[in-house]
mmCIF file with all atom_site columns, C-alpha atoms in Angstrom:
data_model
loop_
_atom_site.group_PDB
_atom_site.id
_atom_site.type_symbol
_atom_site.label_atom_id
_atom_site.label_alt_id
_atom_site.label_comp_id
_atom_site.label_asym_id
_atom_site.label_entity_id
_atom_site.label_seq_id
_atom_site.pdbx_PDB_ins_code
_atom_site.Cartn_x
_atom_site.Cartn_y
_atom_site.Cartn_z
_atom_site.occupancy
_atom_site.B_iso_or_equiv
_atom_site.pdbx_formal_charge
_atom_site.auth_seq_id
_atom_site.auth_comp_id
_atom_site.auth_asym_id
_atom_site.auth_atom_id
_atom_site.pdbx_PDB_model_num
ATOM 1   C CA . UNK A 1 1   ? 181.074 41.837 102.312 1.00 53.00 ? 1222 UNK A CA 1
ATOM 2   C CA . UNK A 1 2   ? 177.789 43.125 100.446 1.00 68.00 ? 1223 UNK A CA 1
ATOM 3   C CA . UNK A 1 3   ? 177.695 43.139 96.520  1.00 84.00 ? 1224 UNK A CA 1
ATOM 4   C CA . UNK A 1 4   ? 176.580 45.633 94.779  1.00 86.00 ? 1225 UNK A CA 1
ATOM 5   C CA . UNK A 1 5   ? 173.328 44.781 93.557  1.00 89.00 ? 1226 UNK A CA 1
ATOM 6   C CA . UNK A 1 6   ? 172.261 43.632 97.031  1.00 93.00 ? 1227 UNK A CA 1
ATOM 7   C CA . UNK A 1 7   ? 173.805 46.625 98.699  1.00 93.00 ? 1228 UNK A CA 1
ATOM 8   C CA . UNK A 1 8   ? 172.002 49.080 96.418  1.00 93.00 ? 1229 UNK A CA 1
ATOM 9   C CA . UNK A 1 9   ? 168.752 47.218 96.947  1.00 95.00 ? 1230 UNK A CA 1
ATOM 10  C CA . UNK A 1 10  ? 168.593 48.064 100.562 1.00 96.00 ? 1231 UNK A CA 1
ATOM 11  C CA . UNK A 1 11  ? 169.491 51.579 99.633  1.00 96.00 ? 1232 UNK A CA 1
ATOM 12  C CA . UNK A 1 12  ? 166.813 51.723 97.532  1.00 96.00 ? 1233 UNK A CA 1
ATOM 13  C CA . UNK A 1 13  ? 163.982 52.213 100.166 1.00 98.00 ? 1234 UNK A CA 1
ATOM 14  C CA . UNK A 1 14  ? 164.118 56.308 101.527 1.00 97.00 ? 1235 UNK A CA 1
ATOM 15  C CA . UNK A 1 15  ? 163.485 55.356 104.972 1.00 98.00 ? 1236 UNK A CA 1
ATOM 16  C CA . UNK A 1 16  ? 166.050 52.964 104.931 1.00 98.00 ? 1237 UNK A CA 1
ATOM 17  C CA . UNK A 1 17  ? 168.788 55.393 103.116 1.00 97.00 ? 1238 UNK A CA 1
ATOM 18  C CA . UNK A 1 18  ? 167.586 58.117 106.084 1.00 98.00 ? 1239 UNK A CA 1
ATOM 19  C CA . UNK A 1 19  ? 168.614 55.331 108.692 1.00 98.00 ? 1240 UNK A CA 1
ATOM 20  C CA . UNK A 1 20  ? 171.939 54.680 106.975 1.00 98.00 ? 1241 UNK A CA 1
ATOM 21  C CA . UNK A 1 21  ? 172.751 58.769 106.867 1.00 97.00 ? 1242 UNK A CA 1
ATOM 22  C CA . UNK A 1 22  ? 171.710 58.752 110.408 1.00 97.00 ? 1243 UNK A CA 1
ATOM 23  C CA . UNK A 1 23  ? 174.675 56.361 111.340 1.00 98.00 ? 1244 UNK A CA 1
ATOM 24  C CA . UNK A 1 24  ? 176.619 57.877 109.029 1.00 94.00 ? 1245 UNK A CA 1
ATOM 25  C CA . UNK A 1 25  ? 177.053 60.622 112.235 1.00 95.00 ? 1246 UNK A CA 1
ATOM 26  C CA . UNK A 1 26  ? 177.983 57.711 114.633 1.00 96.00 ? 1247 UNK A CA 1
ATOM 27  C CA . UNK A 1 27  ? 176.763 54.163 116.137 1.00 98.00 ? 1248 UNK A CA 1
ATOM 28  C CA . UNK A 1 28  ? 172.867 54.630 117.575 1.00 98.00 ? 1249 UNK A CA 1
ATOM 29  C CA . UNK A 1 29  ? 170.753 52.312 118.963 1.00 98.00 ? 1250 UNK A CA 1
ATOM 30  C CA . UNK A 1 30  ? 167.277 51.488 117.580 1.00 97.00 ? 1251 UNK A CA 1
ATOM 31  C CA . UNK A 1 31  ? 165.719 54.003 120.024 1.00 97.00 ? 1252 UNK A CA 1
ATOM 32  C CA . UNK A 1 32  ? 168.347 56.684 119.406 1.00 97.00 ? 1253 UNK A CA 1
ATOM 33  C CA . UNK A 1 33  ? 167.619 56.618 115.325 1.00 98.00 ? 1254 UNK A CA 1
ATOM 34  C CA . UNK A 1 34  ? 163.836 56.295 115.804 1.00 97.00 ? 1255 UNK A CA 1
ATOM 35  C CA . UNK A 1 35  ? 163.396 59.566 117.724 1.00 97.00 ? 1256 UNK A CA 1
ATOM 36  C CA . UNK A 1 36  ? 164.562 61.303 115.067 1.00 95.00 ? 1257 UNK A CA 1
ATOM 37  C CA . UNK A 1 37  ? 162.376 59.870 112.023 1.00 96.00 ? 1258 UNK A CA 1
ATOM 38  C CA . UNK A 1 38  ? 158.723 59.672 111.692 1.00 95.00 ? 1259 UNK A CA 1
ATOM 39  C CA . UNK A 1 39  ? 159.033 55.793 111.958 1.00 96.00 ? 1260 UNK A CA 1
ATOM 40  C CA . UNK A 1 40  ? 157.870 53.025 114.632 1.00 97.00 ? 1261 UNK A CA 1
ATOM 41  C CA . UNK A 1 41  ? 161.188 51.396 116.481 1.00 97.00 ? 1262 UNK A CA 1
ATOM 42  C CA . UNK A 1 42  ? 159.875 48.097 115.146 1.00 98.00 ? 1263 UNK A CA 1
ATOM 43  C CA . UNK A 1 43  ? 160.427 49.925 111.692 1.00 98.00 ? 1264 UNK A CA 1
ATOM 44  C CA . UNK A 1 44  ? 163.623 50.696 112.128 1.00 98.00 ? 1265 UNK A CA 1
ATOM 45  C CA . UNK A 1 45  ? 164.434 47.328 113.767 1.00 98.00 ? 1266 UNK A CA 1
ATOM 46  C CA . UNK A 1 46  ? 163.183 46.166 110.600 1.00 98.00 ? 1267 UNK A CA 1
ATOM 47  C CA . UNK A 1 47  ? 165.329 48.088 108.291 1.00 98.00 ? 1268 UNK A CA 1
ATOM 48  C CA . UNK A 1 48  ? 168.695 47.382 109.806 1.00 98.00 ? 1269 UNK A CA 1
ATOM 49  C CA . UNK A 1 49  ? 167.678 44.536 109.600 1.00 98.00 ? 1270 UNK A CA 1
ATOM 50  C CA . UNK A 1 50  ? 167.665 44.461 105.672 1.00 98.00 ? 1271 UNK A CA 1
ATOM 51  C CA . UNK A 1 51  ? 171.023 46.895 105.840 1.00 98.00 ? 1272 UNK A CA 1
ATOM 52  C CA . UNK A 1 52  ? 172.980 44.558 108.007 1.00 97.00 ? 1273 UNK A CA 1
ATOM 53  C CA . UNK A 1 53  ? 171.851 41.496 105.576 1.00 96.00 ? 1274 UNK A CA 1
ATOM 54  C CA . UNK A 1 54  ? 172.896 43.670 102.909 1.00 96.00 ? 1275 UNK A CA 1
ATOM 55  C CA . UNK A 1 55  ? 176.406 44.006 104.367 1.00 95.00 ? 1276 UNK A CA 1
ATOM 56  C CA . UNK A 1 56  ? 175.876 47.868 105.306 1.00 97.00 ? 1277 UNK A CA 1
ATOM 57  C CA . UNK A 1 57  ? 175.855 48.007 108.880 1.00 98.00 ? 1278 UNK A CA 1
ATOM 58  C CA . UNK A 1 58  ? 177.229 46.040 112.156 1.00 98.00 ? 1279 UNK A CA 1
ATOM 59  C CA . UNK A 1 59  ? 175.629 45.937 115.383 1.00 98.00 ? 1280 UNK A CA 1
ATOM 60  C CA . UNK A 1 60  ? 176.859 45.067 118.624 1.00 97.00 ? 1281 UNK A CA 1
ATOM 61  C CA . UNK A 1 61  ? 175.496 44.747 122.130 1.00 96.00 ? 1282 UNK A CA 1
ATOM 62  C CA . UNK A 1 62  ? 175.097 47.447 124.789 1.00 94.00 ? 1283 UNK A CA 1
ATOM 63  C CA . UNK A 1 63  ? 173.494 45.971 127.923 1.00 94.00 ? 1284 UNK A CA 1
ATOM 64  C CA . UNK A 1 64  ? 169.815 45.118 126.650 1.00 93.00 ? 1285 UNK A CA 1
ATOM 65  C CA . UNK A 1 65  ? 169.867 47.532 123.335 1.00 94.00 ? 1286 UNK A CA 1
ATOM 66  C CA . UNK A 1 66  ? 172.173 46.586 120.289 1.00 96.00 ? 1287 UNK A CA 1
ATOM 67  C CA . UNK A 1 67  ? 173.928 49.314 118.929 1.00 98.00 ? 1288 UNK A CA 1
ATOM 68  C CA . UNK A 1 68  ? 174.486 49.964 114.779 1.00 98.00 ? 1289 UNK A CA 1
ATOM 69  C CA . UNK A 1 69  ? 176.879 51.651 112.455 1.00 98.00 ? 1290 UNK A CA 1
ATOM 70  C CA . UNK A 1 70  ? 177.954 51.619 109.266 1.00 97.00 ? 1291 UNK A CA 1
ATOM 71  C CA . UNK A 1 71  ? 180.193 48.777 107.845 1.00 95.00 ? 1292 UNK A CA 1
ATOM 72  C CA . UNK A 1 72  ? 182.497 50.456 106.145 1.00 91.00 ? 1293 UNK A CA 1
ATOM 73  C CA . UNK A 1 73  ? 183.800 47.511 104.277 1.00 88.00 ? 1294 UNK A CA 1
ATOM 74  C CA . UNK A 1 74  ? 179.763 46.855 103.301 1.00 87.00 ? 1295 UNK A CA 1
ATOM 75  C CA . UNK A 1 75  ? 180.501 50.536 100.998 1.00 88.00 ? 1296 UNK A CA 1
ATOM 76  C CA . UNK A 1 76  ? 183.762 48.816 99.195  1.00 90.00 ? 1297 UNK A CA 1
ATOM 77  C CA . UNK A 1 77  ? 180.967 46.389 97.279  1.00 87.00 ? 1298 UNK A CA 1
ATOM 78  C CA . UNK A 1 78  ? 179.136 49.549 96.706  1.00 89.00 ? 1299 UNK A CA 1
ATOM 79  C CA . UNK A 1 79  ? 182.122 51.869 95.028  1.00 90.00 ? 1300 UNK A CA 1
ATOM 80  C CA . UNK A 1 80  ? 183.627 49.607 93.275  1.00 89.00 ? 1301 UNK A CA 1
ATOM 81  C CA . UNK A 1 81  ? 180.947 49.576 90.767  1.00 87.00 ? 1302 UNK A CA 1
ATOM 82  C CA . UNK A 1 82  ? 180.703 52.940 90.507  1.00 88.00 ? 1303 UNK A CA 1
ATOM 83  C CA . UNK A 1 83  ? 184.348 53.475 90.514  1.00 89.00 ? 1304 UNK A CA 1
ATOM 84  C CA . UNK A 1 84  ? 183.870 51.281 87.038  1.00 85.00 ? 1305 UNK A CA 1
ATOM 85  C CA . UNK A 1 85  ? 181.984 53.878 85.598  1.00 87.00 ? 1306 UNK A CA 1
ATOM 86  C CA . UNK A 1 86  ? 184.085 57.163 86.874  1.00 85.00 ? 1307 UNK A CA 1
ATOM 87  C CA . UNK A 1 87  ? 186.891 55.173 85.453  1.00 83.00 ? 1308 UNK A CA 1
ATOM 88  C CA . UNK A 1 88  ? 185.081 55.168 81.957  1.00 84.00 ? 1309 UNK A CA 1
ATOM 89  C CA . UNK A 1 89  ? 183.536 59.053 82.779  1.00 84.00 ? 1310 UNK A CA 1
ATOM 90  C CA . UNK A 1 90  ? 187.178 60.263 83.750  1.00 86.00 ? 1311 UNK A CA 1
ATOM 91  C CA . UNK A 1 91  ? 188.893 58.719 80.363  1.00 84.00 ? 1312 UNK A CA 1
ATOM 92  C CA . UNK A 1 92  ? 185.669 59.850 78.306  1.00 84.00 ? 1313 UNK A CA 1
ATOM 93  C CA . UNK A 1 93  ? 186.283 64.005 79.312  1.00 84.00 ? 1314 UNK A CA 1
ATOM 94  C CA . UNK A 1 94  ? 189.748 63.853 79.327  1.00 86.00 ? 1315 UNK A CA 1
ATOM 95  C CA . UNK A 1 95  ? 189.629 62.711 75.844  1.00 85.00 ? 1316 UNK A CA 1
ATOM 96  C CA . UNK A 1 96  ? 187.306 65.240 75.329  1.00 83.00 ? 1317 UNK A CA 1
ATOM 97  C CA . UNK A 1 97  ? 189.412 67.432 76.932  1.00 84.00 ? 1318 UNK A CA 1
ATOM 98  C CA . UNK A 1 98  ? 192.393 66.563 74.833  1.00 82.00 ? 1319 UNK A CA 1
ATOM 99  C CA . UNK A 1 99  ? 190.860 66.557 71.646  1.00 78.00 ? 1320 UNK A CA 1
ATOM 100 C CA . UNK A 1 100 ? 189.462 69.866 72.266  1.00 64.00 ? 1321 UNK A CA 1
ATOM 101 C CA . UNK A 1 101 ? 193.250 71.118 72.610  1.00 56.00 ? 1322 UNK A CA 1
ATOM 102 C CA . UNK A 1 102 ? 193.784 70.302 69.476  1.00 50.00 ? 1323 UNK A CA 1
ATOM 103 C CA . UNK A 1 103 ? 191.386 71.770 68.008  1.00 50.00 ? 1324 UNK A CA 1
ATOM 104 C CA . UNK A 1 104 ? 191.118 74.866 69.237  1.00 50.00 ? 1325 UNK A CA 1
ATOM 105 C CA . UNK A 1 105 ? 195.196 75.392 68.999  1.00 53.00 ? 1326 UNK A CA 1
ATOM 106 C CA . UNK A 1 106 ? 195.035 74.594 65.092  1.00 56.00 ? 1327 UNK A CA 1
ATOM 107 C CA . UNK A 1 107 ? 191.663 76.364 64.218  1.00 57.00 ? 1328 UNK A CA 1
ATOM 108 C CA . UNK A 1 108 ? 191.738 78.827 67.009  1.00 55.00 ? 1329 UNK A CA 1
ATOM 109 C CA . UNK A 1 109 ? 187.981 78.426 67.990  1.00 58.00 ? 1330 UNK A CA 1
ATOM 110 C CA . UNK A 1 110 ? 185.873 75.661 69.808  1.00 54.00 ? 1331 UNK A CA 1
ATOM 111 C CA . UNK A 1 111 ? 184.159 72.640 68.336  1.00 52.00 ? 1332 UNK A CA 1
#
């Protein structure tokens, strides 16, 4: 499974995050994802590379071509940290929220 930091990393790079929403349609091969971007096949090769390091995507073998698609477990190391900080965002505006309440039922008008 892919922590965070390295997961992130690899996401970090905007052709790589355009290969990783391409698979986010479905499995491709290298061929299939490099017809549609404005990148070299050994580019691509080159960048799932670095994603399936990272713990983002799995390939398997066709025949001759490998085929990729995302890891979903490689995303757990991924929203888990920022399921830390909704946590902490969530509690924040609901206390907002609630606090608010109060003081618009006993003044009658908004902070």
């Amino acid at each position: 499974m892919a922590n965070s930091s390295t997961a992130l990393s690899a996401l970090a790079d905007p052709t790589r995050r355009e290969v990783f929403e391409r698979l986010a349609s479905g499995s491709a091969s290298v061929g299939e994802i490099a017809s549609q971007l404005p990148v070299s096949r050994p580019a691509v090769s080159q960048h799932l590379k670095v994603l399936k390091e990272a713990g983002l995507v799995l390939d398997r073998a066709e025949g001759t071509r490998r085929v990729y698609r995302i890891d979903p477990a490689g995303l757990g190391a991924i929203r888990a940290w920022l399921d830390q900080f909704w946590a902490v965002a969530l509690d924040a505006f609901k206390a907002e929220v609630e606090g608010g309440d109060i003081a618009i039922r006993k003044t009658g008008k908004h902070k």
